[in-house]
Amino acid sequence: MTGITTAVPQQEAELVDGVVVQRFRIGPLALETGGHLPDVVLAYETWGTLNADASNAVLIEHALTGSSHVARGESSEDGWWDGLVGPGRTIDTDRYFVVSINMLGGCYGSTGPASLDPKGRPWGSRFPFVTIRDSVRAEALLADLLGISSWHSVLGGSMGGARALEWAVTYPGRVQRCAVIACGAASTAEQIAFAQTQVQAIRLDPRFNGGDYYGSAGPEDGLGLARRIAHITYRSEAELVHRFGRAAQGMEEPLGSSVPGGRGRYQVESYLDHQAEKLVRRFDANSYVILTEALMSHDVARDRGSLSTALAAATAEFFVAAVDSDRLYWPRQSVELASALPGSVAVHTIESPIGHDAFLTEIAQLEPALAAAFYSNTDDGGVQESASALRLRAG
């Protein structure tokens, strides 16, 4: 689904790998740090139907290397939150109009470094620095064009949680409910350190060429190394021990050579190689840099006073959740966020040994609490149960 975003009409739909991706031209965008994009296109997917007063719209934000494909829908491709979104699910697409937007700077259809500039050349090294706030401002322009003045709810995990939180503070009148999962109020020094190491792995690849590698072999080695570093933070030490221990990969022998380059791999090394290969096949290295540095910029209190002062502007109901084994976004960060929010906000916990990625794989653990908080049958003025929900309940 990666590639160059070419000029499009104001709105169009495109079938990509069996998935209907819609694209909307939102116009020029001035960015926080002084950059400027003259013609921004945002790619997005939708499920369900927007009601007459546009009160049933739900925005779901993707994580760093995620796409807008939250749910399978009518496609043949699994979505990354399939269990949560769909007919009769917690976010019931017979009741709600669900929207997911590929982040500005990404490589799944929105304007990014691989997109063509006004002269028909890939932006490459000239693509400007983007912050989480920039992306949210762009998303708000798209919401305007879609006729959505207020979201019933905005939710996301990891970088998606950062975007959801920024929505609630930047546009308090437009977010009624906000779920921040496996993400804190700001990127910490350690998270920035991990991110910088990944970015440098890409930039130091000789094939990166300063970001101008389109039309030639790209920095696959650097992108693969970045993914290896990231994936270690996405999983827990306990899971790696349980799954791999010190076992050798197949018939390979880790002590089978007198020179380092000739030895065989441990299973965990093979696992990381596999994760790297998968990402290299589907993701653009420049977009990885742009989105990683955007996440490094995440700080909802920046230029807004203390964290409590910044969050006081939000009027949404909040749902905060953490993964108990997360070593990228530590649970204490979710506690700090919840403590600084207005009122009394509980922190819900996903219990899983696998680490950060449990916000994707174990989202079902949050469904009862999330449904009760945001998606009960009376949360939107007495909307009746959908036909799908009634069928499910009837057996």
Short mmCIF file of C-alpha atoms in Angstrom, two decimals:
data_model
loop_
_atom_site.label_atom_id
_atom_site.label_comp_id
_atom_site.label_asym_id
_atom_site.label_seq_id
_atom_site.Cartn_x
_atom_site.Cartn_y
_atom_site.Cartn_z
CA MET A 1 0.00 0.00 0.00
CA THR A 2 3.01 2.30 -0.08
CA GLY A 3 3.91 4.52 -2.98
CA ILE A 4 3.85 8.00 -4.40
CA THR A 5 0.74 10.08 -3.87
CA THR A 6 -0.07 11.78 -7.15
CA ALA A 7 -2.35 14.76 -7.76
CA VAL A 8 -5.99 13.91 -7.14
CA PRO A 9 -9.32 15.67 -7.48
CA GLN A 10 -10.72 17.19 -4.31
CA GLN A 11 -12.07 13.78 -3.35
CA GLU A 12 -11.62 10.32 -4.78
CA ALA A 13 -11.71 6.67 -3.77
CA GLU A 14 -9.12 4.09 -4.75
CA LEU A 15 -9.01 0.32 -4.37
CA VAL A 16 -5.64 -0.60 -2.81
CA ASP A 17 -4.99 -4.29 -2.08
CA GLY A 18 -8.73 -4.89 -1.89
CA VAL A 19 -9.27 -1.98 0.53
CA VAL A 20 -11.25 1.11 -0.47
CA VAL A 21 -9.10 4.08 0.53
CA GLN A 22 -10.60 7.54 0.13
CA ARG A 23 -8.48 10.63 -0.40
CA PHE A 24 -9.49 14.25 0.14
CA ARG A 25 -7.54 17.34 -0.84
CA ILE A 26 -7.67 19.70 2.16
CA GLY A 27 -5.55 22.47 0.64
CA PRO A 28 -2.40 24.23 1.89
CA LEU A 29 -1.13 23.75 5.41
CA ALA A 30 1.29 25.89 7.44
CA LEU A 31 3.23 23.80 9.94
CA GLU A 32 4.27 24.50 13.53
CA THR A 33 8.00 24.82 12.91
CA GLY A 34 7.66 27.08 9.87
CA GLY A 35 7.31 24.54 7.09
CA HIS A 36 4.58 24.72 4.49
CA LEU A 37 2.80 22.18 2.33
CA PRO A 38 0.94 23.80 -0.59
CA ASP A 39 -1.48 20.98 -1.39
CA VAL A 40 -2.23 18.39 1.28
CA VAL A 41 -4.11 15.18 0.62
CA LEU A 42 -5.30 12.96 3.47
CA ALA A 43 -6.18 9.31 2.93
CA TYR A 44 -8.82 7.73 5.11
CA GLU A 45 -11.26 4.84 5.42
CA THR A 46 -14.79 4.80 6.76
CA TRP A 47 -17.22 2.19 8.04
CA GLY A 48 -20.92 2.69 8.71
CA THR A 49 -23.11 5.65 7.84
CA LEU A 50 -22.97 9.22 9.11
CA ASN A 51 -26.35 10.14 10.59
CA ALA A 52 -28.32 13.27 9.74
CA ASP A 53 -26.86 15.47 12.48
CA ALA A 54 -23.36 13.92 12.26
CA SER A 55 -23.49 12.98 15.94
CA ASN A 56 -22.36 9.36 15.52
CA ALA A 57 -18.85 9.94 14.12
CA VAL A 58 -15.95 8.06 15.74
CA LEU A 59 -12.30 8.78 14.91
CA ILE A 60 -9.73 6.00 15.41
CA GLU A 61 -6.05 6.98 15.20
CA HIS A 62 -3.37 4.52 14.08
CA ALA A 63 0.05 3.85 15.62
CA LEU A 64 3.49 4.62 14.15
CA THR A 65 3.63 2.16 11.26
CA GLY A 66 -0.09 1.47 11.16
CA SER A 67 -2.51 2.37 8.42
CA SER A 68 -6.10 3.55 8.26
CA HIS A 69 -7.28 -0.07 7.90
CA VAL A 70 -8.75 -0.48 11.38
CA ALA A 71 -11.38 -3.05 10.40
CA ARG A 72 -11.88 -5.57 7.63
CA GLY A 73 -15.23 -4.15 6.58
CA GLU A 74 -16.12 -5.45 3.12
CA SER A 75 -12.50 -6.05 2.15
CA SER A 76 -10.54 -9.30 2.36
CA GLU A 77 -7.76 -7.76 4.48
CA ASP A 78 -7.84 -8.05 8.27
CA GLY A 79 -7.93 -4.78 10.17
CA TRP A 80 -5.66 -4.07 13.13
CA TRP A 81 -8.60 -3.62 15.53
CA ASP A 82 -11.05 -6.03 13.87
CA GLY A 83 -12.35 -7.33 17.17
CA LEU A 84 -13.29 -3.84 18.31
CA VAL A 85 -14.86 -2.33 15.19
CA GLY A 86 -17.61 -3.76 13.01
CA PRO A 87 -21.29 -4.74 12.96
CA GLY A 88 -22.32 -5.80 16.45
CA ARG A 89 -18.88 -5.05 17.89
CA THR A 90 -18.11 -2.64 20.73
CA ILE A 91 -17.82 0.16 18.17
CA ASP A 92 -20.82 -0.99 16.19
CA THR A 93 -20.68 0.19 12.59
CA ASP A 94 -24.45 -0.28 12.36
CA ARG A 95 -24.70 2.60 14.85
CA TYR A 96 -21.51 4.61 14.40
CA PHE A 97 -19.72 6.17 11.46
CA VAL A 98 -16.09 5.22 11.99
CA VAL A 99 -13.25 7.17 10.38
CA SER A 100 -9.54 6.41 10.39
CA ILE A 101 -7.05 8.80 8.77
CA ASN A 102 -3.54 8.03 7.57
CA MET A 103 -1.33 10.52 9.39
CA LEU A 104 0.21 13.43 7.52
CA GLY A 105 3.70 12.37 6.46
CA GLY A 106 2.75 8.72 6.23
CA CYS A 107 2.96 6.37 3.24
CA TYR A 108 -0.52 4.92 3.01
CA GLY A 109 -2.06 7.58 0.77
CA SER A 110 -1.68 10.84 2.71
CA THR A 111 0.79 13.48 1.62
CA GLY A 112 4.26 12.39 2.70
CA PRO A 113 7.89 12.44 1.60
CA ALA A 114 7.20 10.07 -1.33
CA SER A 115 4.43 12.33 -2.63
CA LEU A 116 5.02 14.60 -5.59
CA ASP A 117 5.61 18.29 -5.02
CA PRO A 118 3.99 20.94 -7.28
CA LYS A 119 6.78 20.39 -9.82
CA GLY A 120 6.15 16.67 -10.00
CA ARG A 121 9.19 15.56 -7.99
CA PRO A 122 9.11 13.42 -4.81
CA TRP A 123 9.46 15.65 -1.75
CA GLY A 124 12.20 13.47 -0.27
CA SER A 125 14.64 15.50 1.83
CA ARG A 126 12.57 18.67 1.33
CA PHE A 127 9.52 17.32 3.14
CA PRO A 128 9.01 19.53 6.20
CA PHE A 129 9.06 18.55 9.86
CA VAL A 130 5.61 17.55 11.10
CA THR A 131 4.37 17.48 14.71
CA ILE A 132 1.47 15.59 16.25
CA ARG A 133 -0.38 18.91 16.43
CA ASP A 134 0.18 19.52 12.72
CA SER A 135 -1.42 16.19 11.89
CA VAL A 136 -4.38 16.87 14.18
CA ARG A 137 -4.90 20.29 12.57
CA ALA A 138 -4.90 18.62 9.17
CA GLU A 139 -7.39 16.01 10.41
CA ALA A 140 -9.66 18.78 11.68
CA LEU A 141 -9.72 20.30 8.19
CA LEU A 142 -10.73 16.93 6.78
CA ALA A 143 -13.44 16.58 9.43
CA ASP A 144 -14.80 19.97 8.33
CA LEU A 145 -14.98 18.76 4.73
CA LEU A 146 -16.73 15.57 5.84
CA GLY A 147 -19.32 17.64 7.73
CA ILE A 148 -18.23 16.46 11.17
CA SER A 149 -18.15 19.32 13.65
CA SER A 150 -17.85 17.13 16.75
CA TRP A 151 -16.64 13.56 17.28
CA HIS A 152 -18.73 11.23 19.40
CA SER A 153 -15.38 9.76 20.43
CA VAL A 154 -11.72 9.82 19.43
CA LEU A 155 -9.46 6.94 20.43
CA GLY A 156 -6.10 5.42 19.68
CA GLY A 157 -3.16 3.51 21.07
CA SER A 158 0.54 4.40 21.16
CA MET A 159 1.06 7.22 18.62
CA GLY A 160 -2.67 7.01 18.00
CA GLY A 161 -3.20 7.80 21.68
CA ALA A 162 -0.98 10.87 21.34
CA ARG A 163 -3.10 12.08 18.44
CA ALA A 164 -6.35 11.39 20.31
CA LEU A 165 -5.14 13.33 23.35
CA GLU A 166 -4.00 16.24 21.20
CA TRP A 167 -7.42 16.34 19.55
CA ALA A 168 -9.13 16.64 22.95
CA VAL A 169 -6.94 19.56 24.01
CA THR A 170 -6.54 21.42 20.72
CA TYR A 171 -10.24 21.14 19.84
CA PRO A 172 -12.09 20.64 23.14
CA GLY A 173 -15.45 21.57 21.64
CA ARG A 174 -15.09 18.91 18.97
CA VAL A 175 -14.34 15.84 21.12
CA GLN A 176 -17.02 14.46 23.42
CA ARG A 177 -15.09 11.36 24.51
CA CYS A 178 -11.41 10.51 24.31
CA ALA A 179 -9.60 7.20 24.85
CA VAL A 180 -5.83 7.25 25.30
CA ILE A 181 -4.37 3.74 25.33
CA ALA A 182 -0.72 2.79 25.97
CA CYS A 183 0.48 6.38 25.70
CA GLY A 184 1.34 9.19 28.09
CA ALA A 185 1.03 12.97 28.06
CA ALA A 186 4.45 13.44 26.48
CA SER A 187 7.31 11.44 24.99
CA THR A 188 9.88 10.86 27.72
CA ALA A 189 13.66 11.17 27.46
CA GLU A 190 13.95 7.39 27.16
CA GLN A 191 11.34 7.22 24.41
CA ILE A 192 13.11 10.01 22.55
CA ALA A 193 16.40 8.11 22.96
CA PHE A 194 14.95 4.93 21.46
CA ALA A 195 13.39 6.95 18.65
CA GLN A 196 16.59 8.87 17.86
CA THR A 197 18.52 5.61 17.58
CA GLN A 198 16.01 4.32 15.03
CA VAL A 199 16.11 7.53 13.01
CA GLN A 200 19.91 7.50 12.96
CA ALA A 201 19.94 3.88 11.79
CA ILE A 202 18.06 5.04 8.70
CA ARG A 203 19.97 8.27 8.13
CA LEU A 204 23.35 6.54 8.41
CA ASP A 205 22.48 4.00 5.74
CA PRO A 206 24.55 5.06 2.67
CA ARG A 207 21.51 4.47 0.44
CA PHE A 208 19.45 7.01 2.37
CA ASN A 209 21.14 9.79 0.40
CA GLY A 210 19.80 12.49 2.69
CA GLY A 211 16.26 11.30 1.96
CA ASP A 212 16.49 11.56 -1.83
CA TYR A 213 16.58 7.90 -2.73
CA TYR A 214 13.40 7.58 -4.81
CA GLY A 215 14.05 5.90 -8.13
CA SER A 216 16.94 3.89 -6.70
CA ALA A 217 17.57 1.27 -4.02
CA GLY A 218 16.44 2.76 -0.73
CA PRO A 219 17.87 2.45 2.80
CA GLU A 220 16.46 -1.02 3.45
CA ASP A 221 19.25 -1.99 5.84
CA GLY A 222 18.75 1.15 7.93
CA LEU A 223 14.97 0.80 7.98
CA GLY A 224 15.30 -2.85 8.96
CA LEU A 225 17.65 -1.97 11.81
CA ALA A 226 15.26 0.74 12.98
CA ARG A 227 12.47 -1.81 13.08
CA ARG A 228 14.57 -4.26 15.06
CA ILE A 229 15.29 -1.61 17.69
CA ALA A 230 11.64 -0.59 17.85
CA HIS A 231 10.32 -4.12 18.06
CA ILE A 232 12.43 -4.90 21.10
CA THR A 233 10.60 -2.06 22.88
CA TYR A 234 7.22 -3.33 21.65
CA ARG A 235 7.62 -6.72 23.32
CA SER A 236 8.56 -7.62 26.87
CA GLU A 237 11.70 -9.33 28.12
CA ALA A 238 9.57 -12.08 29.65
CA GLU A 239 7.90 -12.82 26.33
CA LEU A 240 11.22 -13.04 24.48
CA VAL A 241 12.55 -15.44 27.12
CA HIS A 242 9.39 -17.56 26.99
CA ARG A 243 9.21 -17.73 23.20
CA PHE A 244 12.88 -18.00 22.29
CA GLY A 245 15.19 -18.34 25.26
CA ARG A 246 18.67 -19.15 23.97
CA ALA A 247 17.51 -21.62 21.34
CA ALA A 248 19.22 -21.76 17.97
CA GLN A 249 17.32 -20.98 14.78
CA GLY A 250 16.60 -24.31 13.11
CA MET A 251 19.81 -26.04 12.11
CA GLU A 252 21.87 -22.89 12.55
CA GLU A 253 24.67 -23.01 15.10
CA PRO A 254 25.36 -19.76 17.02
CA LEU A 255 28.84 -21.08 17.94
CA GLY A 256 29.44 -22.70 14.58
CA SER A 257 32.14 -20.46 13.18
CA SER A 258 35.46 -19.00 14.21
CA VAL A 259 34.47 -15.64 12.65
CA PRO A 260 31.44 -13.63 13.80
CA GLY A 261 30.02 -13.23 10.32
CA GLY A 262 29.86 -16.97 9.79
CA ARG A 263 27.98 -18.04 12.87
CA GLY A 264 24.36 -19.11 12.94
CA ARG A 265 21.54 -17.18 14.60
CA TYR A 266 19.62 -17.58 17.80
CA GLN A 267 15.83 -17.81 17.34
CA VAL A 268 15.32 -14.32 18.71
CA GLU A 269 17.69 -12.95 16.07
CA SER A 270 15.71 -14.68 13.34
CA TYR A 271 12.52 -13.22 14.81
CA LEU A 272 13.89 -9.68 14.63
CA ASP A 273 15.14 -10.27 11.08
CA HIS A 274 11.63 -11.38 10.11
CA GLN A 275 10.03 -8.28 11.64
CA ALA A 276 12.52 -6.09 9.78
CA GLU A 277 11.87 -7.79 6.45
CA LYS A 278 8.11 -7.38 6.83
CA LEU A 279 8.32 -3.65 7.49
CA VAL A 280 10.83 -2.99 4.70
CA ARG A 281 8.38 -4.51 2.22
CA ARG A 282 5.53 -2.21 3.21
CA PHE A 283 6.85 1.06 4.62
CA ASP A 284 8.76 4.08 3.34
CA ALA A 285 11.95 4.96 5.25
CA ASN A 286 11.38 8.71 4.98
CA SER A 287 7.88 8.33 6.41
CA TYR A 288 9.35 6.29 9.26
CA VAL A 289 11.67 9.22 10.04
CA ILE A 290 8.93 11.84 9.74
CA LEU A 291 6.44 9.99 11.94
CA THR A 292 9.05 8.96 14.51
CA GLU A 293 10.20 12.55 14.93
CA ALA A 294 6.57 13.67 15.11
CA LEU A 295 6.08 11.27 18.01
CA MET A 296 9.24 12.61 19.63
CA SER A 297 7.53 16.05 19.54
CA HIS A 298 4.51 14.76 21.48
CA ASP A 299 3.92 16.90 24.58
CA VAL A 300 0.34 17.94 25.13
CA ALA A 301 1.46 20.62 27.63
CA ARG A 302 3.99 22.27 25.32
CA ASP A 303 3.38 26.06 25.33
CA ARG A 304 0.24 25.51 27.43
CA GLY A 305 1.58 25.80 30.97
CA SER A 306 1.64 22.89 33.39
CA LEU A 307 0.15 19.55 32.40
CA SER A 308 -2.88 20.12 34.63
CA THR A 309 -3.39 23.57 33.12
CA ALA A 310 -3.14 22.23 29.59
CA LEU A 311 -5.57 19.40 30.26
CA ALA A 312 -8.04 21.69 32.03
CA ALA A 313 -9.05 22.97 28.59
CA ALA A 314 -10.39 19.54 27.62
CA THR A 315 -14.10 18.95 28.12
CA ALA A 316 -14.25 15.35 26.90
CA GLU A 317 -14.94 12.29 29.00
CA PHE A 318 -11.66 10.36 29.21
CA PHE A 319 -10.81 6.68 29.14
CA VAL A 320 -7.16 5.93 29.95
CA ALA A 321 -5.59 2.48 29.70
CA ALA A 322 -2.13 0.95 30.03
CA VAL A 323 -0.46 -2.41 29.43
CA ASP A 324 0.97 -3.80 32.65
CA SER A 325 4.12 -5.21 30.95
CA ASP A 326 4.72 -2.21 28.67
CA ARG A 327 8.36 -1.10 28.73
CA LEU A 328 7.99 1.58 26.06
CA TYR A 329 5.05 3.53 27.54
CA TRP A 330 5.30 2.60 31.19
CA PRO A 331 1.99 2.24 33.05
CA ARG A 332 3.03 5.04 35.41
CA GLN A 333 2.78 7.46 32.48
CA SER A 334 -0.89 6.58 32.10
CA VAL A 335 -1.33 7.13 35.84
CA GLU A 336 0.33 10.54 35.58
CA LEU A 337 -1.93 11.48 32.68
CA ALA A 338 -5.09 10.35 34.45
CA SER A 339 -4.09 12.18 37.64
CA ALA A 340 -3.66 15.43 35.75
CA LEU A 341 -6.98 15.22 33.91
CA PRO A 342 -10.00 17.12 35.27
CA GLY A 343 -12.20 15.07 37.60
CA SER A 344 -11.53 11.51 38.61
CA VAL A 345 -10.23 9.35 35.77
CA ALA A 346 -9.43 5.69 36.34
CA VAL A 347 -6.61 3.83 34.60
CA HIS A 348 -7.73 0.57 33.05
CA THR A 349 -5.15 -2.17 32.65
CA ILE A 350 -4.49 -4.69 29.92
CA GLU A 351 -2.86 -7.66 31.63
CA SER A 352 -0.49 -9.35 29.23
CA PRO A 353 3.05 -10.72 29.29
CA ILE A 354 3.88 -9.51 25.77
CA GLY A 355 4.46 -5.80 26.37
CA HIS A 356 3.42 -2.68 24.46
CA ASP A 357 1.91 -4.52 21.48
CA ALA A 358 -0.85 -5.86 23.73
CA PHE A 359 -2.79 -2.68 22.98
CA LEU A 360 -3.32 -4.31 19.58
CA THR A 361 -3.45 -8.02 20.38
CA GLU A 362 -5.34 -7.86 23.69
CA ILE A 363 -7.72 -4.97 23.06
CA ALA A 364 -10.64 -7.30 23.87
CA GLN A 365 -9.74 -6.96 27.55
CA LEU A 366 -10.84 -3.32 27.45
CA GLU A 367 -14.05 -3.86 25.53
CA PRO A 368 -16.48 -4.25 28.47
CA ALA A 369 -15.19 -1.11 30.22
CA LEU A 370 -14.89 0.86 26.98
CA ALA A 371 -18.39 -0.16 25.92
CA ALA A 372 -19.84 0.89 29.28
CA ALA A 373 -18.00 4.21 29.23
CA PHE A 374 -18.51 5.29 25.61
CA TYR A 375 -20.73 2.93 23.64
CA SER A 376 -23.65 1.89 25.82
CA ASN A 377 -27.11 1.94 24.29
CA THR A 378 -27.95 5.22 26.01
CA ASP A 379 -24.68 7.11 25.50
CA ASP A 380 -26.02 8.98 22.48
CA GLY A 381 -29.47 9.96 23.57
CA GLY A 382 -31.22 6.62 23.56
CA VAL A 383 -30.09 5.13 20.25
CA GLN A 384 -31.60 1.68 20.01
CA GLU A 385 -29.53 -1.47 19.74
CA SER A 386 -28.48 -2.19 16.19
CA ALA A 387 -29.88 -5.13 14.30
CA SER A 388 -26.48 -6.82 14.40
CA ALA A 389 -26.24 -6.42 18.17
CA LEU A 390 -29.73 -7.82 18.63
CA ARG A 391 -28.87 -10.81 16.47
CA LEU A 392 -25.72 -11.44 18.45
CA ARG A 393 -27.55 -11.15 21.74
CA ALA A 394 -30.27 -13.48 20.56
CA GLY A 395 -27.66 -16.11 19.81
#
